[in-house]
Tab-separated table of N, CA, C and O in Angstrom:
chain	number	residue	atom	x	y	z
W	1	MET	N	29.502	-10.764	4.189
W	1	MET	CA	29.031	-10.861	5.330
W	1	MET	C	28.818	-12.402	5.400
W	1	MET	O	28.308	-13.337	4.614
W	2	THR	N	29.150	-13.397	6.461
W	2	THR	CA	29.100	-14.711	6.340
W	2	THR	C	27.716	-14.929	6.834
W	2	THR	O	26.778	-14.316	7.242
W	3	SER	N	27.141	-16.315	6.921
W	3	SER	CA	25.949	-16.792	7.014
W	3	SER	C	25.769	-16.466	8.476
W	3	SER	O	24.615	-16.187	8.750
W	4	GLU	N	26.588	-16.599	9.510
W	4	GLU	CA	26.623	-16.496	10.697
W	4	GLU	C	26.271	-14.794	11.019
W	4	GLU	O	25.224	-14.561	11.896
W	5	GLU	N	27.057	-14.088	10.353
W	5	GLU	CA	26.877	-12.552	10.742
W	5	GLU	C	25.411	-11.987	10.076
W	5	GLU	O	24.852	-11.367	10.712
W	6	ILE	N	25.058	-12.987	9.078
W	6	ILE	CA	23.533	-12.353	8.463
W	6	ILE	C	22.602	-12.895	9.484
W	6	ILE	O	21.912	-12.091	9.709
W	7	LYS	N	22.737	-14.077	9.944
W	7	LYS	CA	21.861	-14.511	11.180
W	7	LYS	C	21.609	-13.557	12.046
W	7	LYS	O	20.600	-13.330	12.560
W	8	THR	N	22.927	-13.215	12.904
W	8	THR	CA	22.918	-12.550	13.804
W	8	THR	C	22.322	-11.126	13.510
W	8	THR	O	21.811	-10.636	14.697
W	9	ASN	N	22.381	-10.545	12.409
W	9	ASN	CA	22.064	-9.198	12.141
W	9	ASN	C	20.525	-9.307	11.873
W	9	ASN	O	19.879	-8.439	12.312
W	10	VAL	N	19.846	-10.492	11.294
W	10	VAL	CA	18.622	-10.530	11.122
W	10	VAL	C	17.923	-10.689	12.298
W	10	VAL	O	16.869	-9.950	12.561
W	11	GLU	N	18.598	-11.140	13.495
W	11	GLU	CA	18.085	-11.578	14.740
W	11	GLU	C	17.865	-9.956	15.724
W	11	GLU	O	16.974	-9.898	16.258
W	12	LYS	N	19.134	-9.170	15.298
W	12	LYS	CA	19.099	-7.758	15.906
W	12	LYS	C	17.937	-6.997	15.356
W	12	LYS	O	17.219	-6.384	16.048
W	13	ALA	N	17.818	-7.080	14.104
W	13	ALA	CA	16.616	-6.469	13.546
W	13	ALA	C	15.359	-7.044	14.169
W	13	ALA	O	14.338	-6.146	14.278
W	14	LEU	N	14.951	-8.211	14.145
W	14	LEU	CA	13.926	-8.818	14.843
W	14	LEU	C	13.612	-8.462	16.278
W	14	LEU	O	12.662	-7.921	16.551
W	15	ASP	N	14.667	-8.242	16.840
W	15	ASP	CA	14.964	-7.729	18.216
W	15	ASP	C	14.375	-6.124	18.357
W	15	ASP	O	13.813	-5.833	19.306
W	16	GLU	N	14.730	-5.566	17.305
W	16	GLU	CA	14.235	-4.026	17.369
W	16	GLU	C	12.869	-3.900	16.938
W	16	GLU	O	12.038	-3.045	17.697
W	17	ILE	N	12.201	-4.751	16.214
W	17	ILE	CA	10.851	-4.530	15.787
W	17	ILE	C	9.749	-5.485	16.660
W	17	ILE	O	8.759	-4.987	16.876
W	18	ARG	N	10.447	-6.440	17.405
W	18	ARG	CA	9.659	-7.235	18.347
W	18	ARG	C	8.712	-6.506	19.382
W	18	ARG	O	7.721	-6.686	19.768
W	19	PRO	N	9.282	-5.545	20.157
W	19	PRO	CA	8.554	-4.729	21.085
W	19	PRO	C	7.087	-4.203	20.426
W	19	PRO	O	6.213	-3.960	21.113
W	20	PHE	N	7.448	-3.684	19.211
W	20	PHE	CA	6.102	-3.049	18.593
W	20	PHE	C	5.157	-4.149	18.329
W	20	PHE	O	3.779	-3.843	18.641
W	21	LEU	N	5.406	-5.125	17.939
W	21	LEU	CA	4.494	-6.447	17.660
W	21	LEU	C	3.986	-6.843	18.888
W	21	LEU	O	2.790	-7.226	19.442
W	22	GLN	N	4.959	-6.771	20.103
W	22	GLN	CA	4.537	-7.596	21.553
W	22	GLN	C	3.281	-6.408	21.958
W	22	GLN	O	2.506	-7.009	22.701
W	23	SER	N	3.506	-5.075	21.891
W	23	SER	CA	2.832	-4.277	22.430
W	23	SER	C	1.100	-4.535	21.630
W	23	SER	O	0.280	-4.035	22.569
W	24	ASP	N	0.979	-4.995	20.539
W	24	ASP	CA	-0.303	-5.289	20.117
W	24	ASP	C	-0.603	-6.745	20.326
W	24	ASP	O	-1.690	-7.370	19.746
W	25	GLY	N	-0.042	-7.591	21.191
W	25	GLY	CA	-0.155	-9.036	21.476
W	25	GLY	C	0.449	-10.051	20.451
W	25	GLY	O	0.164	-11.264	20.279
W	26	GLY	N	1.372	-9.378	19.566
W	26	GLY	CA	1.949	-10.402	18.606
W	26	GLY	C	3.158	-10.842	18.749
W	26	GLY	O	3.792	-10.466	19.920
W	27	ASP	N	3.954	-11.561	17.935
W	27	ASP	CA	5.190	-11.638	17.877
W	27	ASP	C	5.832	-12.163	16.752
W	27	ASP	O	4.895	-11.971	15.759
W	28	ILE	N	7.154	-12.337	16.536
W	28	ILE	CA	7.622	-12.895	15.558
W	28	ILE	C	8.899	-13.818	15.598
W	28	ILE	O	9.769	-13.480	16.519
W	29	SER	N	8.986	-14.948	14.966
W	29	SER	CA	10.225	-15.862	14.903
W	29	SER	C	10.904	-16.217	13.624
W	29	SER	O	10.176	-16.004	12.680
W	30	LEU	N	11.960	-16.075	13.822
W	30	LEU	CA	12.870	-16.548	12.482
W	30	LEU	C	12.811	-17.826	12.224
W	30	LEU	O	13.119	-18.637	13.009
W	31	ILE	N	12.404	-18.433	10.906
W	31	ILE	CA	12.176	-19.648	10.653
W	31	ILE	C	13.584	-20.155	9.838
W	31	ILE	O	14.358	-20.942	10.256
W	32	SER	N	13.978	-19.068	8.750
W	32	SER	CA	15.225	-19.590	8.176
W	32	SER	C	15.814	-18.461	7.144
W	32	SER	O	14.986	-17.648	7.157
W	33	ILE	N	16.837	-18.627	6.824
W	33	ILE	CA	17.387	-17.582	5.684
W	33	ILE	C	18.011	-18.659	4.571
W	33	ILE	O	18.792	-19.254	4.715
W	34	ASP	N	17.476	-18.238	3.311
W	34	ASP	CA	17.788	-18.839	2.448
W	34	ASP	C	18.683	-18.147	1.202
W	34	ASP	O	18.328	-17.424	0.998
W	35	ASN	N	19.709	-18.860	1.145
W	35	ASN	CA	20.874	-18.091	-0.012
W	35	ASN	C	21.300	-17.041	0.670
W	35	ASN	O	21.400	-16.210	-0.333
W	36	GLY	N	21.184	-16.576	1.625
W	36	GLY	CA	21.598	-15.141	1.992
W	36	GLY	C	20.667	-14.240	1.711
W	36	GLY	O	21.167	-13.100	1.783
W	37	SER	N	19.759	-14.345	0.994
W	37	SER	CA	18.888	-13.329	0.359
W	37	SER	C	17.351	-13.314	0.941
W	37	SER	O	16.621	-12.313	0.437
W	38	SER	N	16.839	-14.414	1.344
W	38	SER	CA	15.489	-14.498	1.609
W	38	SER	C	15.400	-14.935	3.001
W	38	SER	O	15.979	-15.939	3.322
W	39	VAL	N	14.345	-14.216	3.601
W	39	VAL	CA	14.179	-14.673	5.296
W	39	VAL	C	12.630	-15.263	5.299
W	39	VAL	O	11.917	-14.493	5.044
W	40	LYS	N	12.537	-16.242	5.924
W	40	LYS	CA	11.290	-16.509	6.338
W	40	LYS	C	10.974	-16.483	7.788
W	40	LYS	O	11.941	-16.844	8.617
W	41	VAL	N	9.957	-15.933	8.219
W	41	VAL	CA	9.611	-15.434	9.470
W	41	VAL	C	7.998	-16.115	9.766
W	41	VAL	O	7.593	-16.416	8.759
W	42	LYS	N	7.801	-16.157	11.200
W	42	LYS	CA	6.492	-16.620	11.398
W	42	LYS	C	6.004	-15.684	12.104
W	42	LYS	O	6.442	-15.254	13.228
W	43	LEU	N	4.773	-14.964	11.879
W	43	LEU	CA	4.098	-14.102	12.761
W	43	LEU	C	3.402	-14.791	13.714
W	43	LEU	O	2.764	-15.673	13.331
W	44	GLU	N	3.340	-14.392	14.989
W	44	GLU	CA	2.415	-15.308	16.141
W	44	GLU	C	1.437	-14.151	16.703
W	44	GLU	O	1.597	-13.055	16.521
W	45	GLY	N	0.825	-14.930	17.703
W	45	GLY	CA	-0.363	-14.103	18.283
W	45	GLY	C	-1.256	-13.265	17.497
W	45	GLY	O	-1.901	-13.803	16.379
W	46	ASN	N	-1.566	-12.037	18.122
W	46	ASN	CA	-2.568	-11.400	17.411
W	46	ASN	C	-2.009	-11.032	15.997
W	46	ASN	O	-3.000	-10.612	15.168
W	47	CYS	N	-0.661	-11.122	15.505
W	47	CYS	CA	-0.393	-10.726	14.184
W	47	CYS	C	-0.914	-11.761	13.084
W	47	CYS	O	-1.240	-11.350	12.128
W	48	ILE	N	-1.404	-12.862	13.737
W	48	ILE	CA	-1.847	-14.142	12.614
W	48	ILE	C	-3.065	-13.219	11.944
W	48	ILE	O	-3.161	-13.790	11.035
W	49	GLY	N	-4.108	-13.070	12.816
W	49	GLY	CA	-5.280	-12.769	12.229
W	49	GLY	C	-5.546	-11.116	11.850
W	49	GLY	O	-6.493	-10.780	11.523
W	50	CYS	N	-4.413	-10.340	11.930
W	50	CYS	CA	-4.210	-9.009	12.024
W	50	CYS	C	-4.652	-8.690	10.401
W	50	CYS	O	-3.935	-9.210	9.504
W	51	SER	N	-5.434	-7.639	10.070
W	51	SER	CA	-5.664	-7.488	8.779
W	51	SER	C	-4.780	-6.361	8.039
W	51	SER	O	-4.687	-6.464	6.818
W	52	VAL	N	-3.954	-6.036	8.995
W	52	VAL	CA	-2.642	-5.257	8.565
W	52	VAL	C	-1.462	-5.678	8.484
W	52	VAL	O	-0.024	-5.368	8.168
W	53	ASN	N	-1.288	-7.251	8.772
W	53	ASN	CA	0.102	-7.886	8.768
W	53	ASN	C	0.781	-7.976	7.734
W	53	ASN	O	2.181	-7.808	7.726
W	54	GLN	N	0.220	-7.935	6.440
W	54	GLN	CA	1.150	-7.940	5.337
W	54	GLN	C	1.816	-6.556	5.021
W	54	GLN	O	3.037	-6.612	4.622
W	55	MET	N	0.992	-5.500	5.658
W	55	MET	CA	1.864	-4.229	5.451
W	55	MET	C	2.818	-3.984	6.568
W	55	MET	O	3.917	-3.354	6.290
W	56	THR	N	2.657	-4.659	7.768
W	56	THR	CA	3.478	-4.479	8.850
W	56	THR	C	4.763	-5.410	8.411
W	56	THR	O	6.080	-5.034	8.708
W	57	LEU	N	4.618	-6.761	7.681
W	57	LEU	CA	5.755	-7.461	7.267
W	57	LEU	C	6.357	-6.773	5.948
W	57	LEU	O	7.935	-6.725	6.386
W	58	LYS	N	6.020	-6.089	5.281
W	58	LYS	CA	6.774	-5.221	4.340
W	58	LYS	C	7.412	-4.084	4.854
W	58	LYS	O	8.546	-3.735	4.632
W	59	SER	N	6.493	-3.180	5.582
W	59	SER	CA	6.803	-1.796	5.880
W	59	SER	C	7.683	-2.044	7.210
W	59	SER	O	8.641	-1.101	7.063
W	60	GLY	N	7.349	-2.688	8.004
W	60	GLY	CA	8.077	-2.819	9.349
W	60	GLY	C	9.295	-3.839	9.346
W	60	GLY	O	10.302	-3.345	9.472
W	61	VAL	N	9.022	-5.092	9.012
W	61	VAL	CA	9.897	-5.863	9.360
W	61	VAL	C	10.912	-6.118	8.309
W	61	VAL	O	12.165	-6.096	8.320
W	62	GLU	N	10.459	-6.142	6.957
W	62	GLU	CA	11.313	-5.926	5.876
W	62	GLU	C	12.335	-5.045	5.834
W	62	GLU	O	13.305	-4.928	5.510
W	63	MET	N	11.581	-3.862	6.126
W	63	MET	CA	12.614	-2.523	6.143
W	63	MET	C	13.716	-2.523	7.115
W	63	MET	O	14.712	-2.129	6.871
W	64	THR	N	13.298	-2.859	8.297
W	64	THR	CA	14.322	-3.199	9.797
W	64	THR	C	15.195	-4.018	9.238
W	64	THR	O	16.290	-3.835	9.553
W	65	ILE	N	14.733	-5.369	8.488
W	65	ILE	CA	15.976	-6.359	8.149
W	65	ILE	C	16.808	-5.774	7.330
W	65	ILE	O	17.967	-6.068	7.413
W	66	LYS	N	16.254	-5.363	6.157
W	66	LYS	CA	17.079	-4.644	5.221
W	66	LYS	C	18.266	-3.471	5.658
W	66	LYS	O	19.249	-3.245	5.285
W	67	LYS	N	17.657	-2.788	6.744
W	67	LYS	CA	18.907	-1.888	7.374
W	67	LYS	C	19.925	-2.630	7.707
W	67	LYS	O	21.031	-1.869	7.801
W	68	TYR	N	19.596	-3.566	8.420
W	68	TYR	CA	20.894	-4.260	9.248
W	68	TYR	C	21.289	-5.035	8.221
W	68	TYR	O	22.920	-5.436	8.258
W	69	VAL	N	20.786	-5.996	7.092
W	69	VAL	CA	21.430	-6.843	6.088
W	69	VAL	C	21.129	-6.359	4.842
W	69	VAL	O	20.056	-7.128	4.274
W	70	PRO	N	21.494	-5.534	4.214
W	70	PRO	CA	21.183	-4.822	2.799
W	70	PRO	C	21.029	-5.891	1.612
W	70	PRO	O	20.165	-5.681	0.977
W	71	GLN	N	21.560	-6.955	1.711
W	71	GLN	CA	21.252	-8.231	0.918
W	71	GLN	C	20.357	-8.858	0.662
W	71	GLN	O	19.990	-9.468	-0.274
W	72	ILE	N	19.462	-8.795	1.912
W	72	ILE	CA	18.089	-9.329	1.940
W	72	ILE	C	17.177	-8.471	0.850
W	72	ILE	O	17.019	-7.571	0.913
W	73	GLU	N	16.790	-9.729	-0.100
W	73	GLU	CA	15.864	-9.226	-1.011
W	73	GLU	C	14.376	-9.465	-0.586
W	73	GLU	O	13.349	-8.539	-0.978
W	74	GLU	N	14.063	-10.299	0.296
W	74	GLU	CA	12.737	-10.570	0.443
W	74	GLU	C	12.143	-11.265	1.876
W	74	GLU	O	13.137	-11.755	2.251
W	75	VAL	N	11.381	-10.952	2.330
W	75	VAL	CA	11.008	-11.448	3.767
W	75	VAL	C	9.472	-12.243	3.674
W	75	VAL	O	8.509	-11.310	3.123
W	76	ILE	N	9.467	-13.475	3.981
W	76	ILE	CA	8.144	-13.982	3.527
W	76	ILE	C	7.866	-14.582	5.215
W	76	ILE	O	8.328	-15.238	5.715
W	77	ASN	N	6.553	-14.394	5.158
W	77	ASN	CA	5.782	-15.142	6.361
W	77	ASN	C	5.362	-16.505	6.285
W	77	ASN	O	4.556	-16.614	5.120
W	78	VAL	N	5.609	-17.307	7.051
W	78	VAL	CA	4.893	-18.804	6.585
W	78	VAL	C	4.166	-19.185	7.911
W	78	VAL	O	4.311	-18.613	8.958
W	79	SER	N	3.022	-19.855	7.752
W	79	SER	CA	2.029	-20.002	8.606
W	79	SER	C	2.311	-21.271	8.883
W	79	SER	O	2.639	-22.274	8.437
């Protein structure tokens, strides 16, 4: 996959999970993709102070991104 294809597929994954975050008053933005294997995102809105945001990040966001781009190894939330 080219870096442009990786970015497109990561955005598709975020578009899939975004409605769930928005229904709770949150959102997510793509910050960067490093070395084609690490994705940095920023949780926004109610997701910032949510007590389960790490679970959401790993179980929801990371799993969905890996479905679209299997070579992604980690998803990191930057504040």
